[in-house]
Short mmCIF file of N, CA and C in Angstrom, two decimals:
data_model
loop_
_atom_site.label_atom_id
_atom_site.label_comp_id
_atom_site.label_asym_id
_atom_site.label_seq_id
_atom_site.Cartn_x
_atom_site.Cartn_y
_atom_site.Cartn_z
N MET A 30 18.63 21.42 11.55
CA MET A 30 17.78 21.20 10.29
C MET A 30 18.84 19.70 9.90
N ALA A 31 17.93 19.25 9.44
CA ALA A 31 18.19 17.99 9.05
C ALA A 31 18.46 17.66 7.64
N ASP A 32 19.76 16.49 7.47
CA ASP A 32 20.45 16.53 6.30
C ASP A 32 19.78 15.03 5.46
N THR A 33 18.51 15.01 5.76
CA THR A 33 18.13 13.79 4.89
C THR A 33 16.73 14.28 4.67
N GLN A 34 16.12 13.38 3.60
CA GLN A 34 14.96 13.53 3.09
C GLN A 34 14.19 12.94 2.73
N ALA A 35 12.91 12.40 3.35
CA ALA A 35 12.10 11.27 3.00
C ALA A 35 11.66 11.25 1.64
N ILE A 36 11.45 10.26 0.83
CA ILE A 36 10.83 10.18 -0.06
C ILE A 36 9.53 9.20 -0.04
N LEU A 37 8.53 9.50 -0.52
CA LEU A 37 7.40 8.60 -0.49
C LEU A 37 7.07 8.01 -2.14
N ALA A 38 7.33 7.25 -2.71
CA ALA A 38 6.85 6.70 -3.89
C ALA A 38 6.02 5.71 -4.20
N TYR A 39 5.29 5.73 -5.25
CA TYR A 39 4.12 4.82 -5.59
C TYR A 39 4.34 4.11 -6.72
N PHE A 40 3.96 2.78 -6.75
CA PHE A 40 4.51 1.83 -7.90
C PHE A 40 3.51 1.07 -8.17
N ASN A 41 3.10 0.67 -9.35
CA ASN A 41 1.92 -0.22 -9.85
C ASN A 41 2.06 -2.01 -9.41
N SER A 42 3.62 -2.15 -9.17
CA SER A 42 3.89 -3.38 -8.87
C SER A 42 5.08 -3.42 -7.90
N PRO A 43 4.64 -4.74 -7.22
CA PRO A 43 6.10 -4.65 -6.15
C PRO A 43 7.31 -5.14 -6.87
N ASP A 44 7.51 -5.75 -7.90
CA ASP A 44 8.69 -5.82 -9.04
C ASP A 44 9.43 -4.55 -9.45
N ASP A 45 8.30 -3.65 -9.47
CA ASP A 45 9.04 -2.39 -10.10
C ASP A 45 9.54 -1.58 -8.74
N ALA A 46 8.90 -1.82 -7.57
CA ALA A 46 9.55 -0.82 -6.50
C ALA A 46 10.83 -1.75 -6.16
N GLN A 47 10.76 -2.98 -6.19
CA GLN A 47 11.98 -3.71 -5.89
C GLN A 47 13.40 -3.54 -6.53
N ILE A 48 12.76 -3.31 -7.53
CA ILE A 48 14.23 -2.61 -8.93
C ILE A 48 14.53 -1.11 -8.06
N ALA A 49 13.56 -0.52 -8.35
CA ALA A 49 13.93 1.11 -7.89
C ALA A 49 14.51 0.94 -6.51
N ALA A 50 14.14 -0.09 -5.39
CA ALA A 50 15.09 -0.13 -4.17
C ALA A 50 16.07 -0.36 -4.23
N GLU A 51 16.45 -1.43 -5.12
CA GLU A 51 17.78 -2.20 -5.02
C GLU A 51 18.76 -1.11 -5.98
N ARG A 52 18.45 -0.46 -6.57
CA ARG A 52 19.12 0.62 -7.77
C ARG A 52 19.60 1.52 -6.63
N VAL A 53 18.71 2.40 -5.94
CA VAL A 53 18.99 3.37 -4.43
C VAL A 53 20.04 2.37 -3.71
N GLN A 54 19.66 1.68 -3.60
CA GLN A 54 20.71 0.94 -2.34
C GLN A 54 22.14 0.73 -3.13
N HIS A 55 22.18 0.18 -4.35
CA HIS A 55 23.40 -0.17 -4.79
C HIS A 55 23.98 1.18 -5.20
N GLU A 56 23.30 2.19 -6.31
CA GLU A 56 24.13 3.12 -6.97
C GLU A 56 24.68 3.98 -6.09
N LEU A 57 23.43 4.30 -5.17
CA LEU A 57 23.66 5.76 -4.02
C LEU A 57 23.99 5.52 -2.55
N ASP A 58 24.42 3.99 -2.43
CA ASP A 58 24.71 3.80 -1.25
C ASP A 58 23.98 3.87 -0.48
N ILE A 59 22.63 3.52 -0.50
CA ILE A 59 21.42 4.38 0.36
C ILE A 59 20.80 2.74 1.26
N GLU A 60 20.72 2.54 2.55
CA GLU A 60 20.40 1.56 3.11
C GLU A 60 18.91 1.72 3.55
N ASP A 61 18.60 3.04 4.06
CA ASP A 61 17.04 3.27 4.76
C ASP A 61 16.04 3.42 3.32
N VAL A 62 16.02 1.92 3.01
CA VAL A 62 14.67 1.59 1.71
C VAL A 62 14.02 0.69 2.47
N GLN A 63 12.78 0.68 2.40
CA GLN A 63 11.44 0.02 2.49
C GLN A 63 10.46 -0.18 1.56
N ILE A 64 9.62 -1.16 1.58
CA ILE A 64 8.79 -1.49 0.53
C ILE A 64 7.38 -1.93 1.22
N ASP A 65 6.09 -1.31 1.24
CA ASP A 65 5.01 -1.73 1.80
C ASP A 65 3.89 -1.71 0.80
N ARG A 66 2.82 -2.37 1.03
CA ARG A 66 1.43 -2.62 0.19
C ARG A 66 0.48 -1.68 0.73
N ILE A 67 -0.46 -0.69 0.19
CA ILE A 67 -0.91 0.24 0.82
C ILE A 67 -2.73 -0.75 0.98
N SER A 68 -3.00 -0.72 1.69
CA SER A 68 -4.23 -1.49 1.55
C SER A 68 -5.67 -0.45 2.51
N ALA A 69 -6.84 -0.34 1.65
CA ALA A 69 -8.06 0.02 1.92
C ALA A 69 -8.41 -0.47 3.43
N GLN A 70 -7.89 -1.49 3.79
CA GLN A 70 -8.75 -2.49 4.77
C GLN A 70 -7.44 -2.61 5.53
N PRO A 71 -7.22 -2.00 6.54
CA PRO A 71 -6.00 -2.47 7.44
C PRO A 71 -6.39 -3.50 8.35
N ASN A 72 -5.63 -3.90 8.87
CA ASN A 72 -5.93 -5.13 9.95
C ASN A 72 -7.16 -6.30 9.51
N SER A 73 -7.13 -6.35 8.29
CA SER A 73 -8.00 -7.34 7.66
C SER A 73 -7.80 -8.22 6.80
N GLU A 74 -8.08 -9.76 7.01
CA GLU A 74 -7.94 -10.47 5.79
C GLU A 74 -8.93 -11.13 4.99
N PRO A 75 -8.98 -11.67 3.89
CA PRO A 75 -10.01 -12.50 3.29
C PRO A 75 -10.68 -13.29 4.02
N THR A 76 -11.75 -13.25 4.14
CA THR A 76 -13.00 -14.32 4.87
C THR A 76 -12.63 -15.57 4.48
N GLN A 77 -12.44 -16.53 5.45
CA GLN A 77 -12.31 -18.11 4.99
C GLN A 77 -13.48 -18.67 5.40
N ARG A 78 -14.24 -18.26 5.56
CA ARG A 78 -15.94 -19.13 6.08
C ARG A 78 -17.00 -18.63 5.25
N VAL A 79 -17.85 -19.35 4.92
CA VAL A 79 -19.19 -18.89 3.99
C VAL A 79 -20.30 -18.46 4.88
N MET A 80 -20.75 -17.07 4.68
CA MET A 80 -21.34 -16.31 5.37
C MET A 80 -22.72 -16.43 4.47
N ASN A 81 -23.96 -16.87 5.37
CA ASN A 81 -25.25 -16.91 4.74
C ASN A 81 -26.06 -15.75 5.48
N PRO A 82 -26.64 -14.82 4.51
CA PRO A 82 -27.07 -13.71 5.23
C PRO A 82 -28.19 -13.52 5.57
N ILE A 83 -28.95 -14.92 5.41
CA ILE A 83 -30.35 -15.39 5.79
C ILE A 83 -30.03 -15.74 7.53
N THR A 84 -29.14 -16.26 7.61
CA THR A 84 -29.13 -16.58 9.37
C THR A 84 -28.88 -15.48 10.41
N GLY A 85 -28.28 -14.19 9.44
CA GLY A 85 -27.43 -13.05 9.88
C GLY A 85 -26.16 -13.45 10.82
N ASN A 86 -25.65 -14.74 10.35
CA ASN A 86 -24.02 -14.57 10.81
C ASN A 86 -23.06 -13.95 10.12
N ILE A 87 -23.27 -12.66 10.45
CA ILE A 87 -22.55 -11.81 9.38
C ILE A 87 -21.73 -10.62 10.41
N ALA A 88 -20.49 -10.66 10.47
CA ALA A 88 -19.58 -9.95 11.50
C ALA A 88 -19.88 -8.24 11.01
N SER A 89 -20.07 -7.85 9.49
CA SER A 89 -20.27 -6.53 9.30
C SER A 89 -21.01 -6.63 7.71
N HIS A 90 -21.47 -5.48 7.39
CA HIS A 90 -21.79 -5.36 6.26
C HIS A 90 -20.72 -5.55 5.13
N ALA A 91 -19.60 -4.41 5.62
CA ALA A 91 -18.80 -5.07 4.98
C ALA A 91 -17.56 -6.17 4.76
N SER A 92 -18.01 -7.03 5.72
CA SER A 92 -17.46 -8.21 5.29
C SER A 92 -18.48 -8.95 4.56
N LEU A 93 -19.77 -8.62 4.14
CA LEU A 93 -20.26 -9.46 3.17
C LEU A 93 -20.56 -8.96 1.78
N ILE A 94 -20.19 -7.66 1.81
CA ILE A 94 -19.81 -7.05 0.31
C ILE A 94 -18.28 -7.14 0.13
N GLN A 95 -17.57 -7.07 0.97
CA GLN A 95 -16.27 -7.07 0.46
C GLN A 95 -15.20 -8.21 0.91
N GLY A 96 -16.05 -9.16 1.73
CA GLY A 96 -15.74 -10.75 2.05
C GLY A 96 -14.06 -10.54 2.68
N THR A 97 -14.43 -9.48 3.58
CA THR A 97 -13.03 -9.30 4.55
C THR A 97 -13.81 -9.42 5.77
N ASP A 98 -12.75 -10.10 6.88
CA ASP A 98 -12.54 -10.04 8.02
C ASP A 98 -11.74 -9.18 9.12
N SER A 99 -12.36 -8.31 9.75
CA SER A 99 -11.36 -7.32 10.93
C SER A 99 -10.68 -8.46 11.72
N LEU A 100 -9.56 -8.33 11.88
CA LEU A 100 -8.55 -8.70 13.09
C LEU A 100 -8.64 -8.05 13.68
N SER A 101 -9.40 -6.96 14.32
CA SER A 101 -9.21 -5.86 15.25
C SER A 101 -10.55 -5.86 16.02
N GLY A 102 -11.38 -6.61 15.67
CA GLY A 102 -12.81 -6.57 16.72
C GLY A 102 -13.71 -6.18 15.35
N LYS A 103 -14.63 -5.81 16.32
CA LYS A 103 -16.02 -5.52 15.33
C LYS A 103 -16.36 -3.80 15.07
N SER A 104 -15.23 -3.05 15.84
CA SER A 104 -15.76 -1.80 15.11
C SER A 104 -15.09 -1.38 13.75
N PRO A 105 -13.98 -1.95 13.47
CA PRO A 105 -13.20 -1.51 12.22
C PRO A 105 -14.02 -1.90 10.82
N GLY A 106 -15.26 -2.94 11.39
CA GLY A 106 -16.12 -3.87 10.66
C GLY A 106 -17.12 -2.58 10.19
N ILE A 107 -17.29 -1.92 10.96
CA ILE A 107 -18.14 -0.90 11.01
C ILE A 107 -17.94 0.28 10.51
N LEU A 108 -16.64 0.68 10.39
CA LEU A 108 -15.95 1.56 9.40
C LEU A 108 -15.92 1.31 8.27
N LEU A 109 -15.57 -0.07 7.79
CA LEU A 109 -15.29 -0.60 6.55
C LEU A 109 -16.90 -0.63 5.57
N GLY A 110 -17.85 -0.38 6.66
CA GLY A 110 -19.14 -0.34 5.96
C GLY A 110 -19.16 0.93 5.47
N SER A 111 -18.92 1.79 5.85
CA SER A 111 -19.09 3.45 5.49
C SER A 111 -18.38 3.46 4.17
N ASP A 112 -17.46 2.15 3.64
CA ASP A 112 -17.00 2.47 1.91
C ASP A 112 -17.86 2.73 0.92
N PRO A 113 -17.59 3.63 0.05
CA PRO A 113 -18.60 3.55 -1.07
C PRO A 113 -18.80 2.15 -1.96
N VAL A 114 -18.02 1.33 -1.78
CA VAL A 114 -17.97 -0.24 -2.59
C VAL A 114 -18.99 -0.98 -2.03
N VAL A 115 -19.15 -0.76 -0.56
CA VAL A 115 -20.23 -1.31 0.21
C VAL A 115 -21.44 -1.10 -0.15
N SER A 116 -21.53 0.43 -0.28
CA SER A 116 -22.99 0.79 -0.42
C SER A 116 -23.87 0.83 -2.19
N GLY A 117 -22.69 0.19 -2.99
CA GLY A 117 -23.02 -0.11 -3.91
C GLY A 117 -23.02 1.07 -5.17
N MET A 118 -22.40 2.32 -4.72
CA MET A 118 -22.39 3.75 -5.30
C MET A 118 -20.77 3.87 -5.95
N SER A 119 -20.38 2.79 -6.28
CA SER A 119 -19.06 2.75 -6.83
C SER A 119 -18.78 2.01 -8.15
N GLY A 120 -18.20 2.09 -8.57
CA GLY A 120 -17.70 1.29 -9.88
C GLY A 120 -16.72 -0.03 -9.71
N GLY A 121 -16.39 0.15 -8.67
CA GLY A 121 -15.23 -0.98 -8.06
C GLY A 121 -15.32 -1.97 -7.41
N ASP A 122 -14.24 -2.75 -7.09
CA ASP A 122 -14.77 -3.96 -6.40
C ASP A 122 -13.95 -3.79 -4.96
N GLY A 123 -13.82 -2.71 -4.36
CA GLY A 123 -13.20 -2.45 -3.38
C GLY A 123 -11.68 -2.76 -3.04
N ASN A 124 -10.78 -2.71 -4.14
CA ASN A 124 -9.33 -2.95 -4.07
C ASN A 124 -8.91 -1.77 -4.67
N ILE A 125 -8.00 -1.21 -3.79
CA ILE A 125 -7.10 -0.20 -4.51
C ILE A 125 -6.38 -0.69 -5.97
N THR A 126 -6.69 0.12 -6.28
CA THR A 126 -5.48 -0.18 -7.88
C THR A 126 -5.22 0.41 -8.31
N GLY A 127 -4.14 0.23 -9.02
CA GLY A 127 -2.76 1.09 -9.64
C GLY A 127 -1.82 1.19 -8.46
N ARG A 128 -1.46 2.23 -8.02
CA ARG A 128 -0.05 2.48 -7.43
C ARG A 128 -0.06 2.17 -6.06
N ASP A 129 -0.71 0.99 -6.12
CA ASP A 129 -0.72 0.32 -4.24
C ASP A 129 0.39 0.06 -3.47
N ILE A 130 1.47 0.05 -4.31
CA ILE A 130 2.64 -0.43 -3.42
C ILE A 130 3.85 0.74 -3.11
N LEU A 131 3.95 1.05 -1.93
CA LEU A 131 5.06 2.11 -1.18
C LEU A 131 6.34 1.87 -1.23
N LEU A 132 7.06 2.87 -1.84
CA LEU A 132 8.69 2.69 -1.64
C LEU A 132 8.87 3.75 -0.83
N THR A 133 9.42 3.85 0.42
CA THR A 133 10.06 4.70 0.97
C THR A 133 11.84 4.68 1.19
N VAL A 134 11.80 5.93 0.89
CA VAL A 134 13.40 6.08 1.03
C VAL A 134 13.93 7.22 1.86
N VAL A 135 14.73 7.03 2.77
CA VAL A 135 15.37 8.18 3.72
C VAL A 135 16.93 8.40 3.06
N CYS A 136 17.14 9.56 2.28
CA CYS A 136 18.33 9.74 1.85
C CYS A 136 18.67 11.10 1.97
N PRO A 137 20.40 11.18 1.87
CA PRO A 137 21.09 12.84 2.12
C PRO A 137 20.40 13.38 1.14
N LYS A 138 20.14 14.60 1.41
CA LYS A 138 19.83 15.73 0.60
C LYS A 138 20.48 15.62 -0.39
N ALA A 139 21.97 15.60 -0.57
CA ALA A 139 22.47 15.94 -1.52
C ALA A 139 22.64 14.70 -2.50
N GLN A 140 21.66 13.74 -2.32
CA GLN A 140 21.45 12.75 -3.45
C GLN A 140 19.99 12.36 -3.72
N LEU A 141 19.25 13.76 -3.35
CA LEU A 141 17.55 13.47 -3.57
C LEU A 141 17.46 13.70 -4.87
N ASP A 142 18.11 14.35 -5.75
CA ASP A 142 18.17 14.49 -7.13
C ASP A 142 17.82 12.72 -8.14
N GLN A 143 19.37 12.51 -7.70
CA GLN A 143 19.38 11.04 -8.01
C GLN A 143 18.83 9.90 -7.68
N ALA A 144 18.14 10.17 -6.20
CA ALA A 144 17.44 8.70 -6.48
C ALA A 144 16.02 9.44 -6.77
N LEU A 145 15.67 10.45 -6.76
CA LEU A 145 14.20 10.76 -7.76
C LEU A 145 14.43 9.96 -8.92
N SER A 146 15.40 10.46 -9.30
CA SER A 146 15.57 10.32 -11.10
C SER A 146 15.50 8.52 -11.25
N ILE A 147 16.15 7.82 -10.32
CA ILE A 147 16.01 6.29 -10.21
C ILE A 147 14.56 5.91 -10.05
N ILE A 148 13.78 6.58 -9.08
CA ILE A 148 12.48 6.21 -8.92
C ILE A 148 11.53 6.62 -10.26
N ASN A 149 12.01 7.50 -10.97
CA ASN A 149 11.20 8.06 -12.15
C ASN A 149 11.45 6.90 -12.94
N GLU A 150 12.75 6.77 -13.32
CA GLU A 150 13.30 5.41 -14.51
C GLU A 150 12.70 4.53 -14.20
N CYS A 151 12.01 3.86 -13.05
CA CYS A 151 11.78 2.73 -12.72
C CYS A 151 9.82 2.50 -12.66
N GLY A 152 9.39 3.96 -12.82
CA GLY A 152 8.05 3.78 -13.13
C GLY A 152 7.34 4.23 -11.76
N GLY A 153 7.98 4.96 -10.81
CA GLY A 153 7.75 5.47 -9.59
C GLY A 153 7.23 6.70 -9.70
N GLN A 154 6.01 7.20 -8.85
CA GLN A 154 5.47 8.48 -9.02
C GLN A 154 5.29 8.95 -7.49
N HIS A 155 6.04 10.04 -7.19
CA HIS A 155 6.43 10.79 -6.03
C HIS A 155 5.64 11.80 -5.51
#
């Protein structure tokens, strides 16, 4: 049985997550802390070229609607085309909003309640 517990906490801003991470590290002496941004479009970047739908020079439907290019080839672009944003059936702009910052903490079970309390105080949700 493991003596540690992983916490996955979600934040609205990188600054809030950073504050929570620093507090967990300094107050509880926990080193296993990581901050990441969650994206609905893995391995993609905003497109840097102008695409003309009339010429047919489009990587995928998702690249035309969402303005992203897949770095992994054509297949991810096809999958991104199934996003409700691409179909026009959503009210969003294709970006995850709200809690898109993930703080991961691996802490001893004895300090779990303290770590969760710090995360809650900093605006995190777990």
